[in-house]
XYZ file of C-alpha atoms in Angstrom:
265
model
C -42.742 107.350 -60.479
C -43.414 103.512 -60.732
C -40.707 102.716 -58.039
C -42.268 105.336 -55.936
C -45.686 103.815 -56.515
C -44.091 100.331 -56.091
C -42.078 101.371 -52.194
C -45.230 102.853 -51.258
C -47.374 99.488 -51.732
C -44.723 97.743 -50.346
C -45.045 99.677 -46.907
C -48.623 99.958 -47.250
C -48.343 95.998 -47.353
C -46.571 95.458 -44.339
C -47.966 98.076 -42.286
C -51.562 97.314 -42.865
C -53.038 100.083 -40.314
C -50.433 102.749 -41.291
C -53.278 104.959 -42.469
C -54.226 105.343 -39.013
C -51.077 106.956 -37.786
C -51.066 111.057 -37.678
C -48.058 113.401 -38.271
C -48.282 115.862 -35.346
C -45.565 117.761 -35.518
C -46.352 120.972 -33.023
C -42.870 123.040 -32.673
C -42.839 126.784 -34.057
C -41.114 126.991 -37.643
C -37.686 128.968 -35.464
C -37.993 126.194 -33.494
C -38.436 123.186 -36.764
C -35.278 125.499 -38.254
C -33.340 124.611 -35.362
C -34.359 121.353 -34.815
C -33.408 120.676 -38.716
C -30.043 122.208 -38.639
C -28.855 119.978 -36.005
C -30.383 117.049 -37.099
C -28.272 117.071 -40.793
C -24.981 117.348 -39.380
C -24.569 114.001 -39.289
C -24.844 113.583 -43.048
C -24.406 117.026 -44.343
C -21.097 119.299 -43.765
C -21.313 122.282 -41.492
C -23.187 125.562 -42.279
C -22.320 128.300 -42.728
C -22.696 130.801 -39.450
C -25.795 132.743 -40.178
C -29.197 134.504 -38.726
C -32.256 133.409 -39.730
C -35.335 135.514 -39.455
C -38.857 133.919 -40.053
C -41.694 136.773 -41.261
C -44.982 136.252 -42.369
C -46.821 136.967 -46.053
C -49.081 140.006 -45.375
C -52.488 139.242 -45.980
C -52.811 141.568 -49.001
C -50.438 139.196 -50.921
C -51.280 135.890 -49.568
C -53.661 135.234 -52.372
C -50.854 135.816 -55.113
C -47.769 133.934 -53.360
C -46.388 130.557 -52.637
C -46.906 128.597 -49.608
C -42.924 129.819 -48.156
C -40.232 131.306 -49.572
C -36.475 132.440 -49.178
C -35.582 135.315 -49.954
C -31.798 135.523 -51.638
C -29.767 137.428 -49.454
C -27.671 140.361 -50.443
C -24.148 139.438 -53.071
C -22.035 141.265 -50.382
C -24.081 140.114 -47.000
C -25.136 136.798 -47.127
C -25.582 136.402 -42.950
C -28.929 138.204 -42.769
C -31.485 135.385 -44.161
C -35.137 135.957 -44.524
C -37.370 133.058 -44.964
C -41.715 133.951 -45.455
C -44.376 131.695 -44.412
C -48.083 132.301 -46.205
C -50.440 131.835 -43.437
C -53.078 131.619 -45.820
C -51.715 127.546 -46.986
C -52.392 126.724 -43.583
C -48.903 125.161 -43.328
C -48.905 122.542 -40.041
C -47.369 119.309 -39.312
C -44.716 117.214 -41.164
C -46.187 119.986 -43.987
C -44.405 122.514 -42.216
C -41.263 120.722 -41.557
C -40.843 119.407 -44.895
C -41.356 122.759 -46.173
C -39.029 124.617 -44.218
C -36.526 121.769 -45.172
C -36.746 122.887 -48.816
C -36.655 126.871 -47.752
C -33.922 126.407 -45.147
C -32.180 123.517 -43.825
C -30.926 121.576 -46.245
C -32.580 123.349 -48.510
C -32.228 126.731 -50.315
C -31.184 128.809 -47.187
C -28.259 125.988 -46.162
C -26.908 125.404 -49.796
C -27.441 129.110 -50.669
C -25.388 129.938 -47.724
C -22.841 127.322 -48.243
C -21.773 127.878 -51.293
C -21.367 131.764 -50.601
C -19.200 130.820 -47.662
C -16.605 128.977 -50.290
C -15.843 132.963 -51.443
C -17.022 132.145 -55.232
C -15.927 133.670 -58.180
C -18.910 136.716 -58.286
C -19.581 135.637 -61.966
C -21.021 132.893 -60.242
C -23.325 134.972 -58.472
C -25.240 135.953 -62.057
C -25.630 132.592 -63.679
C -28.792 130.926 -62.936
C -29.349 127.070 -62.780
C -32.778 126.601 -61.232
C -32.708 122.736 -61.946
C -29.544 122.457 -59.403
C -31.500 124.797 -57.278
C -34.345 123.784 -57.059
C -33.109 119.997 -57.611
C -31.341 119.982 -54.045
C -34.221 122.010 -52.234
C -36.298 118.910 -53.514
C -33.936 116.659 -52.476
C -33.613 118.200 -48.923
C -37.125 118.326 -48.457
C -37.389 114.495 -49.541
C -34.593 113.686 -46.738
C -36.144 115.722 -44.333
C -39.246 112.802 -43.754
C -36.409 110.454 -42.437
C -35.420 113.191 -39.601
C -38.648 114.040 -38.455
C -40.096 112.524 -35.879
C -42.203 110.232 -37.497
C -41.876 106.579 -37.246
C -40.118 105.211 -40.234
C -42.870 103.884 -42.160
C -44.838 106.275 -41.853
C -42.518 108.771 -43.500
C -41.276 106.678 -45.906
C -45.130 106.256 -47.710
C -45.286 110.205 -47.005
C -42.226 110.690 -48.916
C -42.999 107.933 -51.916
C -46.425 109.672 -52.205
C -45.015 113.384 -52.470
C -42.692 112.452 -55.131
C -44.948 110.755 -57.225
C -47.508 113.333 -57.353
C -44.481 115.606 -58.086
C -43.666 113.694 -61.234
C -47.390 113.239 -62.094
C -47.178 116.877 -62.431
C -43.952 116.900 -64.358
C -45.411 114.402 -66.811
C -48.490 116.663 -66.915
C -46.133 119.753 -67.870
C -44.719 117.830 -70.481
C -47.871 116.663 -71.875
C -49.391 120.098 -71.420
C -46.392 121.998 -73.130
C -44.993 119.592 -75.576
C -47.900 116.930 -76.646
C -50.136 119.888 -76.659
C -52.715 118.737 -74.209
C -56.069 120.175 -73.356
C -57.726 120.663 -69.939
C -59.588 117.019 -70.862
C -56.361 115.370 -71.591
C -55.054 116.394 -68.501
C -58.212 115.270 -66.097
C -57.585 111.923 -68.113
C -53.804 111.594 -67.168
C -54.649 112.401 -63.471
C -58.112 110.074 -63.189
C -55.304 107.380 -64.313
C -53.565 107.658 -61.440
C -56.898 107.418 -58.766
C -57.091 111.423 -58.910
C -60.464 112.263 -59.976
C -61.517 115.658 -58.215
C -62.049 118.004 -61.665
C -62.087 120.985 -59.920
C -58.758 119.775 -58.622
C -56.868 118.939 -62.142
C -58.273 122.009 -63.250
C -56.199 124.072 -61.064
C -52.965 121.882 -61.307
C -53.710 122.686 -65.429
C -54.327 126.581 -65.499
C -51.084 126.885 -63.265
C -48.923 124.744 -65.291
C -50.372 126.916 -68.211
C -49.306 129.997 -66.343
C -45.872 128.668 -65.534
C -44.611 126.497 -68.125
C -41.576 123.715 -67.038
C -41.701 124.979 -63.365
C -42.752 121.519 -62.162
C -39.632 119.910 -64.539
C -37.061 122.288 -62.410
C -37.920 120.610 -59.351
C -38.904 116.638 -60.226
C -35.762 116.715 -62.820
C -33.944 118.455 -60.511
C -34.425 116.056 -57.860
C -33.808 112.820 -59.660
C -30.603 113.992 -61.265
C -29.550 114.437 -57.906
C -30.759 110.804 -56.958
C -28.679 109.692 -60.228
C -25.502 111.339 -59.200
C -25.651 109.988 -55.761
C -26.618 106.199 -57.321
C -23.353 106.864 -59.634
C -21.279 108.661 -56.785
C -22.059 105.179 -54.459
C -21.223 103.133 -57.174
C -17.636 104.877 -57.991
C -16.850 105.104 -53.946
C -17.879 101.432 -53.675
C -17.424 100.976 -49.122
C -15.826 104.177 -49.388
C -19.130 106.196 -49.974
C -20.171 109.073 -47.594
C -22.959 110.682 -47.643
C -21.441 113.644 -46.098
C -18.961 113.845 -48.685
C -21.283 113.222 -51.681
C -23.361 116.274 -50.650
C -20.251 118.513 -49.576
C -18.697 117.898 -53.257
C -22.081 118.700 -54.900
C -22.274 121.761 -52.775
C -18.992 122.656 -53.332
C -19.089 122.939 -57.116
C -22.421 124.880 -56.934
C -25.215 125.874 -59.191
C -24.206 124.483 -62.866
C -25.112 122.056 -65.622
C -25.519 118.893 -64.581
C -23.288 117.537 -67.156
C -20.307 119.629 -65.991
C -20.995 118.688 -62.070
C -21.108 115.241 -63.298
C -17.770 115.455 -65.191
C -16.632 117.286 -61.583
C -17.581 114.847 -59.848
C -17.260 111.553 -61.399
């Protein structure tokens, strides 16, 4: 989180009128989907040959459900691929395209997909590793800023300030779950940090409540991803490829960390 907060004064140092820029991103999410698939291939391996259908939430359940979603596909079909946008979030912008990033491309739908097309033991199909799961559909959706069509800067401060308020809310889970924090604690952690809307923190702490370590599957996820990739460069030395590093992470598939570490390294 302090590196984050430390890149994102950085840009905000050399691009004094940054604030000013906008993020208006206007395609259709079939069209972002497409536009996302083709812009990976230079640093991800090839999917996997698939169709893609984009539905909606209906409105009697966009109260109860996340901003998008995909939907695993069938064990013994995995070319029909379903991914649900709430309407209600009012999803637009580099919003949008980050999002469908982390639901489809290189996200859940593309890794999903993937690793199904590698003809896995179907053991594998049963085990459940969220943190690897939900670790690379965070780590897509962070890579996703530097393929939009943003200018550089721009995206980079976008991405800094996503992932720190994602680990302000892992830290939050922790303190909420394991130091055994109330509602007050919590508004005190966040007005830390510059957040101060109440009404705010008090939703962020009546979901983490509701869902406890949620917020850990994604932020740990994510930057035991970053780790492996620091260690991965650092083995490969000139030799390091990014499309390799991801196709070998990909390739071993929802585990442990520990044993796609000893895989790996």
């Amino acid at each position: 989180i302090l590196t984050d907060l430390q890149d994102s004064q950085k840009v905000l140092s050399e691009n004094p009128n940054i604030l000013e820029e906008t993020d208006s991103i206007t395609e259709s999410p079939e069209t972002i989907l497409q536009t996302l698939q083709s812009k990976i291939s230079n640093a991800f391996p090839s999917s996997a040959e698939v169709i893609v259908n984009v539905k909606y939430v209906p409105t009697a359940l966009e109260e109860y459900l996340s901003p998008a979603f995909y939907l695993i596909p069938a064990i013994d079909n995995f070319s029909e691929n379903t991914i649900y946008i709430n309407q209600a979030h009012n999803l637009a912008d580099i919003n949008l395209f980050t999002t469908l990033a982390h639901e489809g491309y290189p996200g859940h739908l593309y890794q999903t997909t993937y690793f199904a097309n590698t003809d896995p033991d179907p053991i594998r199909s049963v085990l459940n590793f969220s943190g690897y799961v939900e670790g690379w559909a965070t780590y897509a959706e962070m890579c996703s800023y530097y393929i939009s069509s943003l200018e550089k800067p721009y995206a980079t401060l976008l991405q800094k300030n996503n992932s720190t308020i994602l680990g302000l809310y892992a830290m939050a889970d922790i303190g909420i779950h394991y130091d055994g924090w109330g509602a007050n604690d919590t508004v005190k952690f966040f007005s830390a940090y510059g957040i101060n809307d109440e009404a705010v923190i008090q939703e962020i702490y009546e979901y983490i409540v509701g869902d406890p370590a949620n917020y850990l599957t994604y932020y740990v996820g994510y930057v035991e991803m970053l780790e492996l990739k620091k260690e991965y460069m650092q083995r490969e030395g000139d030799q390091f490829s990014q499309k390799d590093f991801h196709q070998r992470i990909l390739e071993i598939g929802p585990a442990p960390f520990e044993v796609i570490r000893k895989r790996m390294l």
